[in-house]
Short mmCIF file of C-alpha atoms in Angstrom, two decimals:
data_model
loop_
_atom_site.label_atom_id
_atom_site.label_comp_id
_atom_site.label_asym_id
_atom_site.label_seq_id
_atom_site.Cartn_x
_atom_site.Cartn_y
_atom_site.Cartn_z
CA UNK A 1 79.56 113.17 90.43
CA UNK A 2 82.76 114.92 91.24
CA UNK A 3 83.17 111.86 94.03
CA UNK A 4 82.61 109.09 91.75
CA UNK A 5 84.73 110.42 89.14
CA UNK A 6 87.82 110.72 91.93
CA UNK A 7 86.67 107.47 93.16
CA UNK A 8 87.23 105.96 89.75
CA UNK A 9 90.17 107.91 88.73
CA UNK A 10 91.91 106.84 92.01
CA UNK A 11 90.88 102.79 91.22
CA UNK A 12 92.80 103.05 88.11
CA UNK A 13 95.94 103.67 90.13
CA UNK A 14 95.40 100.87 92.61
CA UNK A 15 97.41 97.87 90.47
CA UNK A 16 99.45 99.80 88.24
CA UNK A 17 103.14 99.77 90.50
CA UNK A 18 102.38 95.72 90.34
CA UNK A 19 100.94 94.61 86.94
CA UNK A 20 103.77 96.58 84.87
CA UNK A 21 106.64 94.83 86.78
CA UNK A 22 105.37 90.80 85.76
CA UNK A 23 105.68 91.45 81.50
CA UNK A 24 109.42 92.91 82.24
CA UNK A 25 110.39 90.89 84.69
CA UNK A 26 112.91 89.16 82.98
CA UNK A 27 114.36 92.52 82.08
CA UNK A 28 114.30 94.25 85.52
CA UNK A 29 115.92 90.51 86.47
CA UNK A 30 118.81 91.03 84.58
CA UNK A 31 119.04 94.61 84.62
CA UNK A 32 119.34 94.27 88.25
CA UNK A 33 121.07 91.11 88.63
CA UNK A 34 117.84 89.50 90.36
CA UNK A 35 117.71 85.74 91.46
CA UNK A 36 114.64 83.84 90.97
CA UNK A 37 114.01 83.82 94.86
CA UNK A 38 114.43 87.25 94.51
CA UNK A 39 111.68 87.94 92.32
CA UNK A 40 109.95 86.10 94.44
CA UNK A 41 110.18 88.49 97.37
CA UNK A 42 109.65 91.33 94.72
CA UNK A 43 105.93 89.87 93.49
CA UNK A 44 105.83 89.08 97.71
CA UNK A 45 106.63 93.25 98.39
CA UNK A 46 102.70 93.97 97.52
CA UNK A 47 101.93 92.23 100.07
CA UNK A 48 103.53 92.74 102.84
CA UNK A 49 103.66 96.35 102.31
CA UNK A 50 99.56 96.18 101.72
CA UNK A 51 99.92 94.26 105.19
CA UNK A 52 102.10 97.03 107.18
CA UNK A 53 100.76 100.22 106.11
CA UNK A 54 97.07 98.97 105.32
CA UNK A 55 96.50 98.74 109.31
CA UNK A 56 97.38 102.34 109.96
CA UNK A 57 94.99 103.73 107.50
CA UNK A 58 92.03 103.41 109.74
CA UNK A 59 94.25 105.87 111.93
CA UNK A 60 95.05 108.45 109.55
CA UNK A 61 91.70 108.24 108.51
CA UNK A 62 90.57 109.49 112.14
CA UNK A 63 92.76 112.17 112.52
CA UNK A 64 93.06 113.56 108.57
CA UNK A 65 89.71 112.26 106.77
CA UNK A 66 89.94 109.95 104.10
CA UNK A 67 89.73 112.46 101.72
CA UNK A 68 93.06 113.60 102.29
CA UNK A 69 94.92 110.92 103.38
CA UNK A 70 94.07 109.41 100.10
CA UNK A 71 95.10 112.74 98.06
CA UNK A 72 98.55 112.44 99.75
CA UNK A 73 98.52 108.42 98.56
CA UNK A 74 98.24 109.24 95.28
CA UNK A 75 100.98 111.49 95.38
CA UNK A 76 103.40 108.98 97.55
CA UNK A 77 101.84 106.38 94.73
CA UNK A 78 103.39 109.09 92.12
CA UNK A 79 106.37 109.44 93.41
CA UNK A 80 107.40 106.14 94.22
CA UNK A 81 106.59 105.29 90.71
CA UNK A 82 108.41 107.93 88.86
CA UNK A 83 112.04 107.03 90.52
CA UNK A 84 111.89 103.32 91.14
CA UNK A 85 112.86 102.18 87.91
CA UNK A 86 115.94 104.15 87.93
CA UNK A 87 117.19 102.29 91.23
CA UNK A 88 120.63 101.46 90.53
CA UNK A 89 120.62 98.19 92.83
CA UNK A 90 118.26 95.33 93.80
CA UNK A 91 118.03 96.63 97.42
CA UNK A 92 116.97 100.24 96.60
CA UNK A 93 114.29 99.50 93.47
CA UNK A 94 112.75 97.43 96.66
CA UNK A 95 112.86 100.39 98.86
CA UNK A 96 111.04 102.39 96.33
CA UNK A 97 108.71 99.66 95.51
CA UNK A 98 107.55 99.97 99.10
CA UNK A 99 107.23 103.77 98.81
CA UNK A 100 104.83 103.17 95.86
CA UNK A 101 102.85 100.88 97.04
CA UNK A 102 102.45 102.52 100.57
CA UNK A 103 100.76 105.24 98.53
CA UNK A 104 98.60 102.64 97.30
CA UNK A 105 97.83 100.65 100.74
CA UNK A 106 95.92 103.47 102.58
CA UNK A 107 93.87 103.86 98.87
CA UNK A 108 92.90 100.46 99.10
CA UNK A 109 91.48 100.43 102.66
CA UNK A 110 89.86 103.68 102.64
CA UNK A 111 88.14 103.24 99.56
CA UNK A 112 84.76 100.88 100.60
CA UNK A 113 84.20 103.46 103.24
CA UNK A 114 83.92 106.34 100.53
CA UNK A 115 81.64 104.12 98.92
CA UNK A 116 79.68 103.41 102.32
CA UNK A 117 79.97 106.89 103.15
CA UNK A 118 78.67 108.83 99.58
CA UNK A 119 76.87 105.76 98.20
CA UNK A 120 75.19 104.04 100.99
CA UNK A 121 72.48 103.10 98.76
CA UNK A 122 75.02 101.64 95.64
CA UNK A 123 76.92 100.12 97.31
CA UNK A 124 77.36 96.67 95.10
CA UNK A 125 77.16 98.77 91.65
CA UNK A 126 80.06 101.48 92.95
CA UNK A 127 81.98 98.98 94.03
CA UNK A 128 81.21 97.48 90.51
CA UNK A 129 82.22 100.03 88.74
CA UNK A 130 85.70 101.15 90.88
CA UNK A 131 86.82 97.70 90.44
CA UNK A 132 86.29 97.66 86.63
CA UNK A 133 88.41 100.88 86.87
CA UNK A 134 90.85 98.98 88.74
CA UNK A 135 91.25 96.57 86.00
CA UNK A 136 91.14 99.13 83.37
CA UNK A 137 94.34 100.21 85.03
CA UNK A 138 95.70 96.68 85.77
CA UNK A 139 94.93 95.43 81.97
CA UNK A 140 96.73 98.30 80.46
CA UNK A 141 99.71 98.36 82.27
CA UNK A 142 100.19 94.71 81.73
CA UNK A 143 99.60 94.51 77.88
CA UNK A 144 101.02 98.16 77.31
CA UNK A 145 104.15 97.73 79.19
CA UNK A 146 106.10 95.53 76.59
CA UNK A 147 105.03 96.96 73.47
CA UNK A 148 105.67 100.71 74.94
CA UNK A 149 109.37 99.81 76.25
CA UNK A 150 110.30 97.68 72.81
CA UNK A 151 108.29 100.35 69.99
CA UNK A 152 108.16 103.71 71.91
CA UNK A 153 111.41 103.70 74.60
CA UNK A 154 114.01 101.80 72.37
CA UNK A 155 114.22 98.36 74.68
CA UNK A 156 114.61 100.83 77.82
CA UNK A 157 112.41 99.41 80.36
CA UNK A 158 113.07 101.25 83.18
CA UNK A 159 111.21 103.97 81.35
CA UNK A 160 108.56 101.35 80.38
CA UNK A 161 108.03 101.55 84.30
CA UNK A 162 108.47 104.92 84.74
CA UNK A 163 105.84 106.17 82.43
CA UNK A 164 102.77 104.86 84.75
CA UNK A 165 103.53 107.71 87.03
CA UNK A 166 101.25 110.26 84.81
CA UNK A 167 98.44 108.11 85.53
CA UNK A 168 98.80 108.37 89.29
CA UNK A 169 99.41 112.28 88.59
CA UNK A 170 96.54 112.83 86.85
CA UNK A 171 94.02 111.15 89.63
CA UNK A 172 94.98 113.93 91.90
CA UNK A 173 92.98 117.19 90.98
CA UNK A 174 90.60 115.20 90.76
CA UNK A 175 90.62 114.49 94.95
CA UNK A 176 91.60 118.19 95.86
CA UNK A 177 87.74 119.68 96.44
CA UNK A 178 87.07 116.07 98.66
CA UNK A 179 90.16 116.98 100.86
CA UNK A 180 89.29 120.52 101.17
CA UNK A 181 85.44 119.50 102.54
CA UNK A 182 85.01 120.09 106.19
CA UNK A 183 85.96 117.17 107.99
CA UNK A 184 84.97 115.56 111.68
CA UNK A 185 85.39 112.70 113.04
CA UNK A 186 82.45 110.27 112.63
CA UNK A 187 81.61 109.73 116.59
CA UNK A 188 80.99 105.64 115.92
CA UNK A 189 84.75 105.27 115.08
CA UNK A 190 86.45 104.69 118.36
CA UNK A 191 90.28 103.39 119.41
CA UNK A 192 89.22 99.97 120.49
CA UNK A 193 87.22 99.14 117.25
CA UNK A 194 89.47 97.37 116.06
CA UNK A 195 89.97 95.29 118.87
CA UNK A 196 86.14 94.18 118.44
CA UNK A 197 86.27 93.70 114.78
CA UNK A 198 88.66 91.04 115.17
CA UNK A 199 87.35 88.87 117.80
CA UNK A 200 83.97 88.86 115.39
CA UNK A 201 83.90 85.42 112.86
CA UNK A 202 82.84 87.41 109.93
CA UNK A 203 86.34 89.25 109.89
CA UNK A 204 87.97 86.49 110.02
CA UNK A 205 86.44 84.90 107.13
CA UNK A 206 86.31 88.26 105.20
CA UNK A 207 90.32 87.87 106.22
CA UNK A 208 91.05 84.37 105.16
CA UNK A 209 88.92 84.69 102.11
CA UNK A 210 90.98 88.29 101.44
CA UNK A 211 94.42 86.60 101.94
CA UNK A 212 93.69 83.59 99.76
CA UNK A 213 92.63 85.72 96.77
CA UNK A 214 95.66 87.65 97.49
CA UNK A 215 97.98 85.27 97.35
CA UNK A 216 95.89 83.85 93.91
CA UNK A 217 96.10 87.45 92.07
CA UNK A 218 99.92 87.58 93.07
CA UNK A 219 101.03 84.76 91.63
CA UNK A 220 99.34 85.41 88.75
CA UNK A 221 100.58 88.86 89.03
CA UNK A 222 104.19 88.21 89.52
CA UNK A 223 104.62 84.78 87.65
CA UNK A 224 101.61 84.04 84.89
CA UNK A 225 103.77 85.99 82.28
CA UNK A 226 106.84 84.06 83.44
CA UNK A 227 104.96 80.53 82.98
CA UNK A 228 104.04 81.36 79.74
CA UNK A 229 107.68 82.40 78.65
CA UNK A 230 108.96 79.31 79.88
CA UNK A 231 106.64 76.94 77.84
CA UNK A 232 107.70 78.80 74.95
CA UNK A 233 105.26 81.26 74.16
CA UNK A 234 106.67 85.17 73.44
CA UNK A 235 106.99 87.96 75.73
CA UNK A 236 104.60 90.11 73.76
CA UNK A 237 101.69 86.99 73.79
CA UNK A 238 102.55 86.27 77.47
CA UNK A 239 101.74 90.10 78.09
CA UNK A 240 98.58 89.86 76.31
CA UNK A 241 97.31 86.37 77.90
CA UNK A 242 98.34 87.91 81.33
CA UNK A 243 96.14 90.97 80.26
CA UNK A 244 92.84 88.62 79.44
CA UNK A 245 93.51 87.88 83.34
CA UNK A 246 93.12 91.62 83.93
CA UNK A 247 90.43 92.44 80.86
CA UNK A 248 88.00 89.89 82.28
CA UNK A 249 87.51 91.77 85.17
CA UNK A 250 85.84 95.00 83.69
CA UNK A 251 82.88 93.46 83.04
CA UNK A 252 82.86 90.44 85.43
CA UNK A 253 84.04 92.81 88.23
CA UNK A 254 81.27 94.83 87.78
CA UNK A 255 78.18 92.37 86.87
CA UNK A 256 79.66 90.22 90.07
CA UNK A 257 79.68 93.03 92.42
CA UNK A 258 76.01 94.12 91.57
CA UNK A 259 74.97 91.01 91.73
CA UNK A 260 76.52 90.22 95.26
CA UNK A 261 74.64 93.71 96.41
CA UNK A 262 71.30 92.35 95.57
CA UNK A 263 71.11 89.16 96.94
CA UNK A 264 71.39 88.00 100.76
CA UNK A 265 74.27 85.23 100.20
CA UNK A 266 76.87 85.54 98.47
CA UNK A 267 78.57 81.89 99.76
CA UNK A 268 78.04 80.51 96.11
CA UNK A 269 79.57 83.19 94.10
CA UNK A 270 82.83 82.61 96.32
CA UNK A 271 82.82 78.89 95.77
CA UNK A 272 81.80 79.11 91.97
CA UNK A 273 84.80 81.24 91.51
CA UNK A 274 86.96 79.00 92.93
CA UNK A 275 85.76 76.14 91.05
CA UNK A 276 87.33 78.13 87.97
CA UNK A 277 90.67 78.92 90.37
CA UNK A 278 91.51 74.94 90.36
CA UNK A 279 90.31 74.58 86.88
CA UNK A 280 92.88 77.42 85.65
CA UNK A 281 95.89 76.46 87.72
CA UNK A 282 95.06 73.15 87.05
CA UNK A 283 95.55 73.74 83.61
CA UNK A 284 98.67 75.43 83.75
CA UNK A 285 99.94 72.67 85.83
CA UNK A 286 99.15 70.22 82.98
CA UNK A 287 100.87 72.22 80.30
CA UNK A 288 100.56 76.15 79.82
CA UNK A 289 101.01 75.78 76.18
CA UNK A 290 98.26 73.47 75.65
CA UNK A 291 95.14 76.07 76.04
CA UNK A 292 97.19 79.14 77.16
CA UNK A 293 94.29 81.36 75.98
CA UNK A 294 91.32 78.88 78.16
CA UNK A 295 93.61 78.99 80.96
CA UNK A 296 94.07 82.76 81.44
CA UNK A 297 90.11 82.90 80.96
CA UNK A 298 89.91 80.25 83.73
CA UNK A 299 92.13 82.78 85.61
CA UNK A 300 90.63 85.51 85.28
CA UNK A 301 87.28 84.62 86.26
CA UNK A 302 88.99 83.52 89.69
CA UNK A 303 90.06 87.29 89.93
CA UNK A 304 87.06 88.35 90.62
CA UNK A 305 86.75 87.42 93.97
CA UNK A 306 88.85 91.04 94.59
CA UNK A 307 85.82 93.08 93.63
CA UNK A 308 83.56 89.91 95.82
CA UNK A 309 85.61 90.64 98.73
CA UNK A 310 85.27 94.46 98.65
CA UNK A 311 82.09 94.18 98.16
CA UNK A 312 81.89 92.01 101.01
CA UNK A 313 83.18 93.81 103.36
CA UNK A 314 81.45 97.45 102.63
CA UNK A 315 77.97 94.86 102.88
CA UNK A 316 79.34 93.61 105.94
CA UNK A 317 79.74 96.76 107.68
CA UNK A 318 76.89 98.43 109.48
CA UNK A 319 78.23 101.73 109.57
CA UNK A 320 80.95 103.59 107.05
CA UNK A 321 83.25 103.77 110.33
CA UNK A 322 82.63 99.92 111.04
CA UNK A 323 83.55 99.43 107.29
CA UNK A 324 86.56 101.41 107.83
CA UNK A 325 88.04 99.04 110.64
CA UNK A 326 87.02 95.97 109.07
CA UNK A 327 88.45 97.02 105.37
CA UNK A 328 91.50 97.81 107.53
CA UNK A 329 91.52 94.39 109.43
CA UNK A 330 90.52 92.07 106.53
CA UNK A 331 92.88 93.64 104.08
CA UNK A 332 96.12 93.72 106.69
CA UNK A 333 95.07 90.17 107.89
CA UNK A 334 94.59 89.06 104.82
CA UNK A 335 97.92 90.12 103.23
CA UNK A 336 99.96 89.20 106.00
CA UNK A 337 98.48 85.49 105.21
CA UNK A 338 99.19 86.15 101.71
CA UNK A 339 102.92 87.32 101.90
CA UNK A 340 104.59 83.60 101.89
CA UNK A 341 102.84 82.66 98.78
CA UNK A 342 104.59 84.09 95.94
CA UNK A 343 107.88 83.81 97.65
CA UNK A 344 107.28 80.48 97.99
CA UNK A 345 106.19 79.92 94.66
CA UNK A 346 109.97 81.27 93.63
CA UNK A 347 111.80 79.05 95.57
CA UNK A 348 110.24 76.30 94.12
CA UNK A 349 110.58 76.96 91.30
CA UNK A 350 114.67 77.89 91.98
CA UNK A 351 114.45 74.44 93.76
CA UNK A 352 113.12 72.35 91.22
CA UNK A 353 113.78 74.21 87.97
CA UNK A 354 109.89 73.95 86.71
CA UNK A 355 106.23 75.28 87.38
CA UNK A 356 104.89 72.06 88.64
CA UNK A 357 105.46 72.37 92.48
CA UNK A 358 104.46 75.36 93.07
CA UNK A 359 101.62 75.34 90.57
CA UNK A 360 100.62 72.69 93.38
CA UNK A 361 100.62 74.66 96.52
CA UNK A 362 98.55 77.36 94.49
CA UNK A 363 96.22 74.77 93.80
CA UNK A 364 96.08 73.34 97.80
CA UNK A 365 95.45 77.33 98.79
CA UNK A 366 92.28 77.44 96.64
CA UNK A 367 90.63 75.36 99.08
CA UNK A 368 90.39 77.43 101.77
CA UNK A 369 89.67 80.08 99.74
CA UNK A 370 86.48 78.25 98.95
CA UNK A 371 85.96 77.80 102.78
CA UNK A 372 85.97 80.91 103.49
CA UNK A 373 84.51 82.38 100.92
CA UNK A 374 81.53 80.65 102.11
CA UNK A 375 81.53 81.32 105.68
CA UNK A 376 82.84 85.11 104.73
CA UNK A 377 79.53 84.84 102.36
CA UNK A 378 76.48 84.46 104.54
CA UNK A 379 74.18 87.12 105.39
CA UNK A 380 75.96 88.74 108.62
CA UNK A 381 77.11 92.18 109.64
CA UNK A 382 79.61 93.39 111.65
#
């Protein structure tokens, strides 16, 4: 119990630094005197952060146990969060942006090998239910954040920010008996693992699939609130449409997840989900005003291939030390081919002044997501 509950209380955490930035991000913009291409790299920082730091979890995992290396996350994750939003330039609310979510990148590997590791048997319905805890977290930071910098902070939305760092502060008691367990390394994890892990075709797919949904949830992430804005539609209802995005996956995240434990494929789940990816972009391509509220829906039924692909890979590990190097490989992969995409998505829209262009290349990337969400599907183990 005392393991789930830390399990849970730590998924909360995992999208909180990102989804409170997109509903302000005209404010931190102008606060900060931010360019559009800017912002790009900002919503691209997740990323490539999740990228660089995500590869040496597997590492710290060895030498510390992942108990404690994800205690001290958290606390980085705290940190990071607490003093960001009172960066007084561009360059250093980056910086601290990257301390935050480096707390968060060795969470997010390390996590489907807890869930290997102390569930080997629940291994769909814990994932399940860490990822509805992750969108708890992501929903309520991204309808929240608005209403608590206008009605409870007078307008001040560095505060607005600021304020998610309890959250991250309260997850860590609960980790401080896991850390203190006797620890030894598990004698299957050795230095070359790695190596092996990537020259197998399930990683790869697991990797493509990873870095395609990445670059999806991003966008959405760093822009959906911003596309609503600009067809006219408030701050406060942009906030609450990008929210659906985040709301839908408590209970899809957690029905999908169980269900993708219990069968032997899961290659049609991945391409159903996608289906609703070009069906929701598409949308917003056509006019975000029209069916704002069928649109975010759309969207965030294509979000659930995050809890899919975790659930992939702890089913696609043999061992919780196999799952450890392949969450590690998959996820850094995966958001190294994900760090272009919102970036990109920025610049075109600084180069052609609309949504239409890069609404586009979002739309192109959903079809290899589909691919490999098939191949990354099929009943094989690493």
């Amino acid at each position: 119990m005392i393991a789930l509950v830390a399990l849970l209380l730590a998924a909360v955490n995992l999208r909180l630094a990102v989804t409170s930035v997109g509903p302000v991000l005209d404010e931190i913009r102008g606060g900060l005197g931010m360019s559009s291409t800017i912002a790009g790299l900002l919503t691209s920082v997740p990323v490539v952060c999740f990228a660089a730091v995500g590869l040496s979890a597997p590492r710290l995992a060895r030498r510390f146990g992942s108990s404690r290396v994800i205690l001290v996350g958290l606390v980085v994750l705290a940190a990071g969060l607490a003093i960001r939003p009172f960066a007084p330039g561009t360059a250093l609310f980056l910086l601290l942006s990257l301390v935050a979510l480096a707390g968060i990148a060795v969470v997010n590997v390390l996590l489907p090998s807890v869930v290997k590791d102390r569930f080997p048997d629940k291994v769909g319905s814990t994932t399940g239910l860490y990822t509805v805890a992750l969108n708890v977290g992501a929903t309520t930071a991204a309808a929240a954040t608005v209403p608590l910098t206008e009605h409870a902070f007078g307008g001040d939305w560095r505060i607005g920010l600021a304020c998610w760092a309890v959250v991250a502060v309260l997850a860590v008691p609960s980790w401080l008996p896991l850390a203190r367990e006797p620890f030894a390394p598990p004698a299957e994890v050795k230095s070359d693992e790695l190596v092996r892990v990537s020259r197998h075709p399930v990683a790869w797919a697991l990797a493509v699939y990873f870095g395609m949904q990445s670059t999806s949830a991003y966008v959405i992430i760093g822009w959906l609130p911003q596309i609503y804005r600009d067809a006219g539609i408030s701050a406060e209802q942009a906030g609450l449409l990008f929210a659906l995005t985040s709301f839908l996956g408590v209970p899809l995240g957690f029905g999908l997840s169980a269900l993708a434990g219990r069968v032997r494929s899961q290659s049609w789940i991945a391409v159903g989900l996608g289906v609703f990816g070009l069906a929701g972009y598409g949308g917003l391509w056509w006019d975000p005003a029209a069916a704002p509220w069928l649109w975010a829906t759309f969207l965030g039924i294509v979000n659930t291939a995050f809890p899919l692909v975790l659930t992939l890979i702890a089913l696609r590990g043999r061992t919780p030390g196999r799952v450890v190097k392949l969450s590690a490989f998959a996820q850094s992969v995966g958001y190294i081919i994900a760090i272009p995409g919102p970036f990109l998505v920025g610049a075109l829209h600084d180069a052609t002044d609309g949504w239409r262009a890069p609404l586009t290349l979002v739309l192109c990337l959903i079809v290899p997501q589909i691919v490999a969400g098939w191949f990354a599907g099929r009943d094989r183990q690493v």
